[in-house]
Short mmCIF file of C-alpha atoms in Angstrom, two decimals:
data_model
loop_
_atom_site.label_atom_id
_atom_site.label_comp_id
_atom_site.label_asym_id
_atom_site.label_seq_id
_atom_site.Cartn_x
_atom_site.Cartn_y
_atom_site.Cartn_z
CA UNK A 1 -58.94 45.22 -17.48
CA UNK A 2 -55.70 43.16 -16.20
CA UNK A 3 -53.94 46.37 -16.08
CA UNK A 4 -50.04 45.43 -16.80
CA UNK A 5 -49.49 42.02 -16.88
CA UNK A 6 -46.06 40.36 -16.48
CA UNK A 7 -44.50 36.32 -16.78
CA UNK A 8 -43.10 34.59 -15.14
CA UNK A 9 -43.09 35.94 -11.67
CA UNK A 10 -40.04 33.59 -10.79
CA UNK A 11 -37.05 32.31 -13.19
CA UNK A 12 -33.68 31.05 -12.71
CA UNK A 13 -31.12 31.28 -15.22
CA UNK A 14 -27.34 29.88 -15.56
CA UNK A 15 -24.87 32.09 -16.54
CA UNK A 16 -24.83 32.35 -20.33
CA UNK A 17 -28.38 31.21 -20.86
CA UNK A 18 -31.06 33.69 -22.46
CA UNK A 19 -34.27 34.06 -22.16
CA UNK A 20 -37.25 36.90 -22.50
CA UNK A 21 -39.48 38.65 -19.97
CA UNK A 22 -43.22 39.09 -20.98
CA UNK A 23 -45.11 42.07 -20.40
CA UNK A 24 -48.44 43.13 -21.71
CA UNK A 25 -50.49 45.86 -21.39
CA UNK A 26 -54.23 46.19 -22.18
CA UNK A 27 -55.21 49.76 -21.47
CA UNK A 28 -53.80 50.88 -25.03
CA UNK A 29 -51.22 52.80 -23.49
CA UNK A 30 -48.65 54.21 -25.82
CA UNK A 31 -45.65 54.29 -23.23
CA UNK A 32 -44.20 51.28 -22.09
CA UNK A 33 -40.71 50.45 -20.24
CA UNK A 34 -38.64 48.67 -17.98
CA UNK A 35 -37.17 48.72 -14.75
CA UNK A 36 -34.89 46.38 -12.32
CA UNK A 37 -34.49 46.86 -8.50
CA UNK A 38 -31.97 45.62 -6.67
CA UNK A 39 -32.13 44.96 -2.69
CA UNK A 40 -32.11 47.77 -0.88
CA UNK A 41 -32.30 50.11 -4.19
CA UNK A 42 -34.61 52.34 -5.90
CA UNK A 43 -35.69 51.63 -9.65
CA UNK A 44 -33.68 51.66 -12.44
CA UNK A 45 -34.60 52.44 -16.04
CA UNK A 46 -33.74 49.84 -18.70
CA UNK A 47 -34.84 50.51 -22.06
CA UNK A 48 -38.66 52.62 -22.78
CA UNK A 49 -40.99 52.54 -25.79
CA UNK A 50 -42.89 55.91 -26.68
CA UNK A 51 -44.88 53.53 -29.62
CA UNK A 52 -45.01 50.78 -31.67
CA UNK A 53 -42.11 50.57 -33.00
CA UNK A 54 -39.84 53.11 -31.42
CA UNK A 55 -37.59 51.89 -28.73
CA UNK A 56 -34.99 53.80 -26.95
CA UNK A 57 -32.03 53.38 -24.06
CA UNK A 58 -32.31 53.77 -20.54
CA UNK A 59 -29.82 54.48 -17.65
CA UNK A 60 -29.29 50.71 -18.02
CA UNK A 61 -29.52 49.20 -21.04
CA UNK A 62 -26.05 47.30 -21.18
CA UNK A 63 -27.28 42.96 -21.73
CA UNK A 64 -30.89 43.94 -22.71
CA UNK A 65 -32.80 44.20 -25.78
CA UNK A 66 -35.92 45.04 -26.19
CA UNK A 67 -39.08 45.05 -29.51
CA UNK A 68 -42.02 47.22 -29.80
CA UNK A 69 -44.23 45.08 -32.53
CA UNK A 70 -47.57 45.43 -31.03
CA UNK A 71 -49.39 48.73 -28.40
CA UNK A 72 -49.47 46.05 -26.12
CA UNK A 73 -46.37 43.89 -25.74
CA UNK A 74 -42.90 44.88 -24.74
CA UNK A 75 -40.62 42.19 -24.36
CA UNK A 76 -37.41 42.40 -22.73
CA UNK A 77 -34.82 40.15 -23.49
CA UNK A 78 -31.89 38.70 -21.76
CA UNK A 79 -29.04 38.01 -24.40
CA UNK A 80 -26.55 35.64 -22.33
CA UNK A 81 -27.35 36.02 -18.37
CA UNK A 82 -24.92 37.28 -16.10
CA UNK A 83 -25.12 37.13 -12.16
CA UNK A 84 -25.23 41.12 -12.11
CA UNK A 85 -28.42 40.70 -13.69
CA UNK A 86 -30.01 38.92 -10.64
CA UNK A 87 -32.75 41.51 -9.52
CA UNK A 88 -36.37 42.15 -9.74
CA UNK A 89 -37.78 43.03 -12.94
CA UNK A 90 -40.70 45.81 -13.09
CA UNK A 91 -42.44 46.35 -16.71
CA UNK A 92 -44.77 49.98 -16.70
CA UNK A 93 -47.01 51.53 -19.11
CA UNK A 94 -48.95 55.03 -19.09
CA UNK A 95 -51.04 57.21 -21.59
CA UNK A 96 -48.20 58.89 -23.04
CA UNK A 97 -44.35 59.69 -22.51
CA UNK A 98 -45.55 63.14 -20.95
CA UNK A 99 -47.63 61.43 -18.41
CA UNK A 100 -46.39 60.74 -14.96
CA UNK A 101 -48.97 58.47 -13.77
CA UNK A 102 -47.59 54.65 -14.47
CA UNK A 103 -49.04 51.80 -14.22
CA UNK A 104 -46.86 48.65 -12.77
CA UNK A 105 -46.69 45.63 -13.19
CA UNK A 106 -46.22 42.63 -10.00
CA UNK A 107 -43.13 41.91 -11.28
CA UNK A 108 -40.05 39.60 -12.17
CA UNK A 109 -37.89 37.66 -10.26
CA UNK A 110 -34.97 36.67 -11.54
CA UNK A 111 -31.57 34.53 -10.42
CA UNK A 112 -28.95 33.94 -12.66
CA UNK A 113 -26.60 31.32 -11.17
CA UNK B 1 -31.30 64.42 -15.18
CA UNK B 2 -33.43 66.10 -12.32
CA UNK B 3 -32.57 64.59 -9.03
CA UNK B 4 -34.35 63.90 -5.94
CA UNK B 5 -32.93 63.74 -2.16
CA UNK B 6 -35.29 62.18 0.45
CA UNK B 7 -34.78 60.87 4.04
CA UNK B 8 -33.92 56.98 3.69
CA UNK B 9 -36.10 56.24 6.48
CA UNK B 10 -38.92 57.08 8.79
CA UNK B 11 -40.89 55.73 11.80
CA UNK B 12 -44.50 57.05 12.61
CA UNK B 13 -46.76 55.81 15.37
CA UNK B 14 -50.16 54.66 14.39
CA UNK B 15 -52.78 57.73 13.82
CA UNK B 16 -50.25 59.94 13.30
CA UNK B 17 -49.72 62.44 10.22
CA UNK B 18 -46.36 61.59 8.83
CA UNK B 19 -44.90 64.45 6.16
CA UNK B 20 -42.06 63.46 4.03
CA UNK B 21 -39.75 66.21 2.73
CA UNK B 22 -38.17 65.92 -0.80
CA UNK B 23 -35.54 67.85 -2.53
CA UNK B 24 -35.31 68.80 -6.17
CA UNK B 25 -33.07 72.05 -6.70
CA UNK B 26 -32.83 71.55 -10.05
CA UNK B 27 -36.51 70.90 -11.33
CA UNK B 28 -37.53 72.39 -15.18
CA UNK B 29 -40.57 74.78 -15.51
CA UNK B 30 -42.18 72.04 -17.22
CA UNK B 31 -41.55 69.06 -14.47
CA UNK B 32 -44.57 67.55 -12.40
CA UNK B 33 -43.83 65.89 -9.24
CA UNK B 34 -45.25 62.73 -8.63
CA UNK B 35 -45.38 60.99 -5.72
CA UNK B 36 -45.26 56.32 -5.90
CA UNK B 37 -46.11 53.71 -2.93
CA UNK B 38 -44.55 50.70 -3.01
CA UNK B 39 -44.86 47.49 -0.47
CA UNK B 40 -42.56 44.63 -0.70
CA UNK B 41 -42.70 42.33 -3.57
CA UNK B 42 -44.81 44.71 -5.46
CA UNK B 43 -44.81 47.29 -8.20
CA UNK B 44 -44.60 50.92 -7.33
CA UNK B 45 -48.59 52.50 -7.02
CA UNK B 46 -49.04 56.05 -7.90
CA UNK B 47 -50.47 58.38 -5.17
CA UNK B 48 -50.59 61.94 -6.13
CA UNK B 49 -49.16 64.19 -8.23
CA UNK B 50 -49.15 68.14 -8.78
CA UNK B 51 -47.09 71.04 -10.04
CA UNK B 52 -47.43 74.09 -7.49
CA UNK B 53 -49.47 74.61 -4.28
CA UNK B 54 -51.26 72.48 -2.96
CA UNK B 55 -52.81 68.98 -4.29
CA UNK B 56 -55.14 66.78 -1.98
CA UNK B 57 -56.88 63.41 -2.92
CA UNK B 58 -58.43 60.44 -0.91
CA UNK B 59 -55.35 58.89 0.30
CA UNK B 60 -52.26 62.30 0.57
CA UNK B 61 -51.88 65.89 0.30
CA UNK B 62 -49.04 67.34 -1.63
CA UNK B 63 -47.15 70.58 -1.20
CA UNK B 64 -44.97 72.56 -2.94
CA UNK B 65 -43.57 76.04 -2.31
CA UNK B 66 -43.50 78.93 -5.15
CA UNK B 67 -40.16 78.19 -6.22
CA UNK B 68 -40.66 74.39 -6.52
CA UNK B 69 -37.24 73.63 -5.05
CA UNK B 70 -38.85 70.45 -2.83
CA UNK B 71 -42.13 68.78 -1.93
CA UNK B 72 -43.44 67.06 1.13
CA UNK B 73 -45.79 64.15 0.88
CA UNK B 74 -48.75 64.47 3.49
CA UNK B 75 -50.03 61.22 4.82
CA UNK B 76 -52.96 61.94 7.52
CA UNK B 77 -53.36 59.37 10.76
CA UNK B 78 -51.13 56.65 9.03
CA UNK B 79 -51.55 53.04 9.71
CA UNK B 80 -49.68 49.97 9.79
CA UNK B 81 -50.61 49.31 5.94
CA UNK B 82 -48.98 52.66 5.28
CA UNK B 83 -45.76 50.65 6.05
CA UNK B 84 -43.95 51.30 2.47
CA UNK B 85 -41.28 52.36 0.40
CA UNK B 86 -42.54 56.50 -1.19
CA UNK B 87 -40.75 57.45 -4.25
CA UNK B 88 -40.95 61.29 -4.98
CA UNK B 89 -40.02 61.47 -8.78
CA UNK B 90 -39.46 64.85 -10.81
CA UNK B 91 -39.98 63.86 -14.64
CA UNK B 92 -36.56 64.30 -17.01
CA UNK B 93 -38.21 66.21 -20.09
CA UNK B 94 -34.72 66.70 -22.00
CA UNK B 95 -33.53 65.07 -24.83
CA UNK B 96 -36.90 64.72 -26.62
CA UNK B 97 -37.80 61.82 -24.67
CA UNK B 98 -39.13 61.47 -21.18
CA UNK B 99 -37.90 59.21 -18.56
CA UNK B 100 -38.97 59.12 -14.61
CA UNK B 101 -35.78 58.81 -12.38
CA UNK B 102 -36.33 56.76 -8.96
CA UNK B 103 -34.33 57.51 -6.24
CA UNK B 104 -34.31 55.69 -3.42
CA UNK B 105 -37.31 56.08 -2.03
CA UNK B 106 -38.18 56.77 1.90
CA UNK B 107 -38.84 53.75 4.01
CA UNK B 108 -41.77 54.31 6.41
CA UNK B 109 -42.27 52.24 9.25
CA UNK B 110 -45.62 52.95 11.02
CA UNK B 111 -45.60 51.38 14.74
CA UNK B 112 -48.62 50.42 16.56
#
C-alpha cells in the first residue's frame, strides 16, 4: 500500500491564481481531511470528509473548497491564492470519523507570492 | 472543543526516559487520547493511544490518572532520532462530527 499519497510536494502560486492539492488514499478509509501548519505552529483543520460525498467545515475553511467523489480522493482547492495561505499542507485519512489513529500524508508546500 | 496544554519545549540527554505532561480539564467520557510524532518536513506519525490507566507498546507508555484530567507520554532511554515535535490530542466528539484539535505540540530536543 502507498498509504496517503499527496502532489505536488512543492508549488508556488501568485496572488490570485488557483490551483488544487491532490491527495489519495488507498487503504479504503472512510475519513479523510485536511490540515495546514504554519512555522512554528501546530495543525490546523481545514475542511474533513466522513464519506463519499459528505464534506464538512473545519476551524479553517475560509479560501478552500473541497469534493468527496471517490473513497479515495479528496481534493482541496485553492480558489484565488492569497499570501496568508503560504504554509504546509497535510492531507489524513483513518478507518472512520471515531477513530483516532490517522494516517498522514508527506505533505504540501506551498508559496503564494 | 477539548483543549490541550503541553510544555512548548524539552531537552533530554541521550538514554534518558523523558515523560511529557499534558493537560485536558475538560475531556468528554467518550474522548481517547492519542498521542502523534512528528519530525521536520513530515506528517505527524501516531504513537499510542488509550483511554484510562495505563497503555504500553514498542516505542511509549501512556498514563492517565482516574479522573482523566491530563496524560504524560513515556518515552524510555530516548535517542537523538527521538528529536521531534509530540502532539497529545483529545478527540472533539460534539456536534455529530468528529474532529482532532492539534495544539502545539512539545518540542523535544534529545542531546548526546
Amino acid at each position: 500500500n502507498a498509504g496517503v499519497t499527496q502532489t505536488p510536494k512543492f508549488q508556488v502560486l501568485k496572488t490570485g491564481q488557483s490551483m488544487t492539492l491532490q491527495c489519495a488514499q488507498d487503504m479504503n478509509h472512510e475519513y479523510m481531511s485536511w490540515y495546514r501548519q504554519d512555522p512554528g505552529m501546530g495543525l490546523r483543520l481545514i475542511h474533513y470528509s466522513v464519506g463519499a460525498g459528505i464534506t464538512d467545515q473545519g476551524e479553517v475553511p475560509n479560501g478552500y473548497n473541497v469534493s468527496r467523489s471517490t473513497t479515495e480522493d479528496f481534493p482541496l482547492r485553492l480558489l484565488s491564492a492569497a499570501p496568508s495561505q503560504t504554509s504546509v499542507y497535510f492531507c489524513a485519512s483513518s478507518w472512520s470519523p471515531e477513530s483516532d489513529t490517522q494516517y498522514f500524508g508527506p505533505g504540501t508546500r506551498l508559496t503564494v507570492l | 472543543l477539548a483543549k490541550t496544554t503541553q510544555p512548548i519545549s524539552m531537552d533530554s540527554y541521550e538514554g534518558q526516559e523523558v515523560n511529557i505532561t499534558c493537560s485536558h480539564n475538560n475531556i468528554a467520557t467518550n474522548d481517547y487520547i492519542t498521542w502523534y510524532q512528528q519530525f521536520p518536513s513530515q506528517g505527524p506519525r501516531f504513537i499510542i493511544q488509550g483511554y484510562k490507566t495505563k497503555v504500553t507498546n514498542e516505542v511509549a507508555s501512556l498514563f492517565i490518572p482516574a479522573d482523566r484530567k491530563s496524560s504524560t507520554l513515556s518515552l524510555p532511554r530516548v535517542s537523538l532520532s527521538d528529536t521531534a515535535v509530540y502532539y497529545c490530542l483529545v478527540g472533539d466528539s460534539g456536534a455529530g462530527s468528529y474532529q482532532l484539535t492539534f495544539g502545539k505540540g512539545t518540542k523535544l530536543s534529545v542531546i548526546p
